[in-house]
Coordinates of C-alpha atoms in Angstrom, one line a residue:
Chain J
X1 CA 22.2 2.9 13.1
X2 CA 18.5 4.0 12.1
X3 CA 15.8 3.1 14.2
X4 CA 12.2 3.8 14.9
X5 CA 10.2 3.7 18.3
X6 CA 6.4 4.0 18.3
X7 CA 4.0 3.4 21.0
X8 CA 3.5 0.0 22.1
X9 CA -0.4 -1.1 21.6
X10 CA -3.1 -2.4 21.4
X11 CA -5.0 0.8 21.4
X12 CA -8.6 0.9 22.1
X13 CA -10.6 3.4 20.9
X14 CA -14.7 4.5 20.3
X15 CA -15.4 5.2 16.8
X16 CA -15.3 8.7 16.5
X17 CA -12.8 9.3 18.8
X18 CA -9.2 11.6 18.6
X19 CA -6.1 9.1 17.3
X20 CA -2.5 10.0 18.2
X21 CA 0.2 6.9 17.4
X22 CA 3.5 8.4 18.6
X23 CA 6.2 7.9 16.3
X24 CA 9.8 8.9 16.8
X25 CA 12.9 8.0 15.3
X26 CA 16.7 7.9 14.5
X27 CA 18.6 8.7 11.2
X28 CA 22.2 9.0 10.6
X29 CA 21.0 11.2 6.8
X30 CA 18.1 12.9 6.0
X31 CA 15.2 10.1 6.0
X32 CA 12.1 10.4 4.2
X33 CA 9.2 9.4 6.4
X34 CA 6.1 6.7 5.9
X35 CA 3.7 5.2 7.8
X36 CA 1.9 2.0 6.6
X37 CA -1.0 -0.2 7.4
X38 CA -1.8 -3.6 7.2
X39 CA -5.7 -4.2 7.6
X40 CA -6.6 -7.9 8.9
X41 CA -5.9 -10.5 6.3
X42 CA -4.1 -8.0 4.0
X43 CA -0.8 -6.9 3.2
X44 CA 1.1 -3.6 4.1
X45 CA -0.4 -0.5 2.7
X46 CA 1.0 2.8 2.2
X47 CA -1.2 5.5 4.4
X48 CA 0.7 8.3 3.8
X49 CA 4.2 10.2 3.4
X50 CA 6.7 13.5 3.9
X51 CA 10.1 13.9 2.9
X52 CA 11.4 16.9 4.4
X53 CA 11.5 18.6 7.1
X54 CA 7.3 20.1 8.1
X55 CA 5.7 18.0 5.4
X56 CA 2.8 16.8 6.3
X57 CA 1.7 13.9 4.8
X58 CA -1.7 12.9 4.7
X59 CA -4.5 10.5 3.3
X60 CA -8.3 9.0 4.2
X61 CA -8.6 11.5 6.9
X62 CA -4.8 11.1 8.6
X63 CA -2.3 13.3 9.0
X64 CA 1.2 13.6 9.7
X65 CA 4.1 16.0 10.2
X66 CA 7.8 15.6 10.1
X67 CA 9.1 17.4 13.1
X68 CA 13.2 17.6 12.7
X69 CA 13.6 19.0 15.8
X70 CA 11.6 16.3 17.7
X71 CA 12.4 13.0 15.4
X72 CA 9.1 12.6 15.9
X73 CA 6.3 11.5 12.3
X74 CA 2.9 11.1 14.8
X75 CA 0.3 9.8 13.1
X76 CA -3.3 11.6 14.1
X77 CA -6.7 11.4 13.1
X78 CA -9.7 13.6 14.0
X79 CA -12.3 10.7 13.9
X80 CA -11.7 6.9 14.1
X81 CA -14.0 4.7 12.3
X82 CA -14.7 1.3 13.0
X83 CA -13.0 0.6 9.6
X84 CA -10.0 2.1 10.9
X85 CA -9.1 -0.9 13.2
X86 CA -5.4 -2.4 11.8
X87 CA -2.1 -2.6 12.9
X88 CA -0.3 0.8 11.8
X89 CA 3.8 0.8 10.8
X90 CA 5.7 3.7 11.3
X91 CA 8.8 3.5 9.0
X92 CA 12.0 5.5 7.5
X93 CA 14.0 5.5 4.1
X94 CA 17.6 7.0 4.7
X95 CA 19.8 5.7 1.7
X96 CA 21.8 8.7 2.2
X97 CA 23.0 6.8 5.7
X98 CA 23.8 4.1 3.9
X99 CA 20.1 2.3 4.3
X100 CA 18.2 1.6 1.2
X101 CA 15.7 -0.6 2.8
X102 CA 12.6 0.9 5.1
X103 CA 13.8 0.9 8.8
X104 CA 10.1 -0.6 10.5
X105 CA 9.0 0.4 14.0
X106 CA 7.2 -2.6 15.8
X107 CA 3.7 -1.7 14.7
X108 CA 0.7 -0.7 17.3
X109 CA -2.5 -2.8 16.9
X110 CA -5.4 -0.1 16.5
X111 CA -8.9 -1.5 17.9
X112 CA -11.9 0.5 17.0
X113 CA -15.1 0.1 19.1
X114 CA -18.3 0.9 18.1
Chain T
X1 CA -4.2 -7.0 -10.2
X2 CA -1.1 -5.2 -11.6
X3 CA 0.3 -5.2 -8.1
X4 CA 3.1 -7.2 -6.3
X5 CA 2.3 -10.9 -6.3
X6 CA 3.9 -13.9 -4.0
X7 CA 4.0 -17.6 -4.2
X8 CA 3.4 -19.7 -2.3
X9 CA 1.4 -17.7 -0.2
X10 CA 1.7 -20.5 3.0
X11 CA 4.4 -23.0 2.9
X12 CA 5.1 -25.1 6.0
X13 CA 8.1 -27.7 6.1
X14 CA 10.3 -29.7 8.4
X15 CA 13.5 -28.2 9.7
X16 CA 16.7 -29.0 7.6
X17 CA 14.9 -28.7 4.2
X18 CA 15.2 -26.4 1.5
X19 CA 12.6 -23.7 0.3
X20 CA 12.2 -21.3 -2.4
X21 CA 9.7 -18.0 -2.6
X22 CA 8.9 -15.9 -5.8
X23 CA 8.1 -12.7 -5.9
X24 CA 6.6 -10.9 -9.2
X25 CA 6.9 -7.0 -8.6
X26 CA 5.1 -4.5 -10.4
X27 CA 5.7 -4.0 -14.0
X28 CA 8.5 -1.9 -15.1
X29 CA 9.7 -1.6 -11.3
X30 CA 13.4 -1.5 -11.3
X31 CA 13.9 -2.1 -7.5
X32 CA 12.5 -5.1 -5.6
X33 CA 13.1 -5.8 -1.5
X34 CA 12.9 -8.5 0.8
X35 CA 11.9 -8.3 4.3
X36 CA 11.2 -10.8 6.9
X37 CA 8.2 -10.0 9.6
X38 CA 8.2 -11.7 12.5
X39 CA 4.9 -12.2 15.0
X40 CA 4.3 -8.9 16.9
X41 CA 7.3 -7.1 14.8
X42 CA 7.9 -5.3 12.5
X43 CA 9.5 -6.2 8.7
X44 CA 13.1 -6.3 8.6
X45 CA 15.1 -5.3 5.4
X46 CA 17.0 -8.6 4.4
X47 CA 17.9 -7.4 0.9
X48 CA 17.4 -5.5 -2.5
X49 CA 18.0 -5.7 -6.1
X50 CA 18.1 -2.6 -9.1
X51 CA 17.4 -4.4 -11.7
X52 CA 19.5 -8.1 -12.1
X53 CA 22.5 -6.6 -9.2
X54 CA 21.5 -7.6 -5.9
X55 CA 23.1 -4.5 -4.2
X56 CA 22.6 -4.8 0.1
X57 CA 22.3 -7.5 2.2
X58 CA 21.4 -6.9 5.7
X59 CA 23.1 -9.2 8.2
X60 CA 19.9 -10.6 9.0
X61 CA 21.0 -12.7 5.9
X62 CA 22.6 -15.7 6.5
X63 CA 24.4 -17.6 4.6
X64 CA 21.8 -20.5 3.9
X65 CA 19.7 -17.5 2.6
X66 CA 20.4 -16.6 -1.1
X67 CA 18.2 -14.3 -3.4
X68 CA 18.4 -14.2 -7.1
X69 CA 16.5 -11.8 -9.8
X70 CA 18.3 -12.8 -12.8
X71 CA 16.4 -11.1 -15.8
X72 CA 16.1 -8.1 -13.7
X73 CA 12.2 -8.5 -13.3
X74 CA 10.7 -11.3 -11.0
X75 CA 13.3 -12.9 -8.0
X76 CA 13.3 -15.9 -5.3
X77 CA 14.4 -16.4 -2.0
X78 CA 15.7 -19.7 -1.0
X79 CA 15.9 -21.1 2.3
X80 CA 18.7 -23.6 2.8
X81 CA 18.3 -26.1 5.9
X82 CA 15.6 -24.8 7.1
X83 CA 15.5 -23.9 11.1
X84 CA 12.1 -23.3 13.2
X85 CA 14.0 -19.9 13.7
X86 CA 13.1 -18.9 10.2
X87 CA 9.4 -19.2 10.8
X88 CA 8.2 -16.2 9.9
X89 CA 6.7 -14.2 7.0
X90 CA 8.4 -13.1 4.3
X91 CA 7.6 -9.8 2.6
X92 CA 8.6 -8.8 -0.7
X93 CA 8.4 -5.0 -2.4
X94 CA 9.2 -3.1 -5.1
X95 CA 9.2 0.2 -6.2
X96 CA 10.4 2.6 -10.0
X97 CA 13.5 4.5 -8.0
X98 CA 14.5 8.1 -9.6
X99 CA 17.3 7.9 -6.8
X100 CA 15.9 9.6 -4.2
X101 CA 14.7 9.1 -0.8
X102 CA 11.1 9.3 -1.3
X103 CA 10.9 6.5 -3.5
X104 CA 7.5 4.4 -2.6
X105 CA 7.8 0.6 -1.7
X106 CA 5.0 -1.4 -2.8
X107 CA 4.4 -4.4 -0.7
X108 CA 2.7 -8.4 -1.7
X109 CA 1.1 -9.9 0.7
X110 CA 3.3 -12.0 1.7
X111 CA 4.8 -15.7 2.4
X112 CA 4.1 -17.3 5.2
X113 CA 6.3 -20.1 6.3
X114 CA 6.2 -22.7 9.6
X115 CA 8.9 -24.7 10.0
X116 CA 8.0 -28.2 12.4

């Protein structure tokens, strides 16, 4: 079956600081790729997307790429901003394996410092 | 707001009685999901309608849940004998499909329900 794995958090960062979030996963067709955030108090988000294989998806300063050949969708940002603190969702759409419903990874709890 | 809305958005109750969510998705939105989240998870897929046809059920769905859009546009979730086990929050999404994978989900914010 689909599944995602993506690095357990919290994660504590300064503001301005270099963000990686790991993000790798498992598709039985060819799965589009999302990752979401859900801010304190607020529902899930959509940051950004990719659908095939090297998009890179991007959106309010983050960045993605969909690596076939590593299952991997890490999310990256050049410079965290206190703002930035949230818990982010790496997920997958693969309705051509059968799964019509996003596949979640666990979430990892960003914390921005100023 | 034209997004997705959810009601109630908090709904505690005692085990062994029944409960019912609504979700409204966005206008003209042909697809509409349910998820459950869990503290510390992520959402799970429970289930998902085009239009009025309720077409995949995860097995996360037992049979005391049952989920109904009948005039294709908004749909509920009921709860039957309710079990602390089903605390959790319960997500709903929707999205206009053209059949292909990257079809965006848009997601409410959410019931919350405690069962004592």
């Amino acid at each position: 079956g689909n599944s995602v794995t993506q690095m357990e958090g919290p994660v504590t960062l300064s503001e301005e600081a270099f963000l990686t979030i790991n993000c790798t996963y498992t598709a039985t067709g060819y799965p589009s790729l999302f990752w979401y955030v859900q801010y304190p108090g607020e529902g899930l988000q959509l940051l950004l997307k990719a659908t095939k294989a090297d998009d890179k998806g991007s959106n309010k300063g983050f960045e993605a790429t969909y690596r076939k050949e590593t299952t991997s969708f890490h999310l990256e940002k050049g410079s965290v901003q206190v703002s930035d603190s949230a818990v982010y969702f790496c997920a997958l759409s693969d309705p051509g394996g059968g799964a019509d419903g996003l596949t979640f990874g666990k979430g990892t709890h960003l914390i921005i410092q100023p | 707001d034209t997004g997705v809305s959810q009601d109630p958005r908090h709904k505690i109750t005692k085990r062994g009685q029944n409960v019912t969510f609504r979700c409204d998705p966005i206008s003209e939105h042909n697809r509409l999901y349910w998820y459950r989240q869990t503290l510390g998870q992520g959402p799970e897929f429970l289930t998902y309608f085009q239009n009025e046809a309720q077409l995949e059920k995860s097995r996360l769905l037992s049979d005391r849940f049952s989920a109904e859009r009948p005039k294709g546009s908004f749909s509920t979730l009921e709860i039957q004998r309710t079990e602390q086990g089903d605390s959790a929050m319960y997500l709903c999404a929707s999205s206009l499909t053209s059949g292909r994978p990257t079809d965006t989900q848009y997601f409410g914010p959410g019931t919350r329900l405690t069962v004592l």
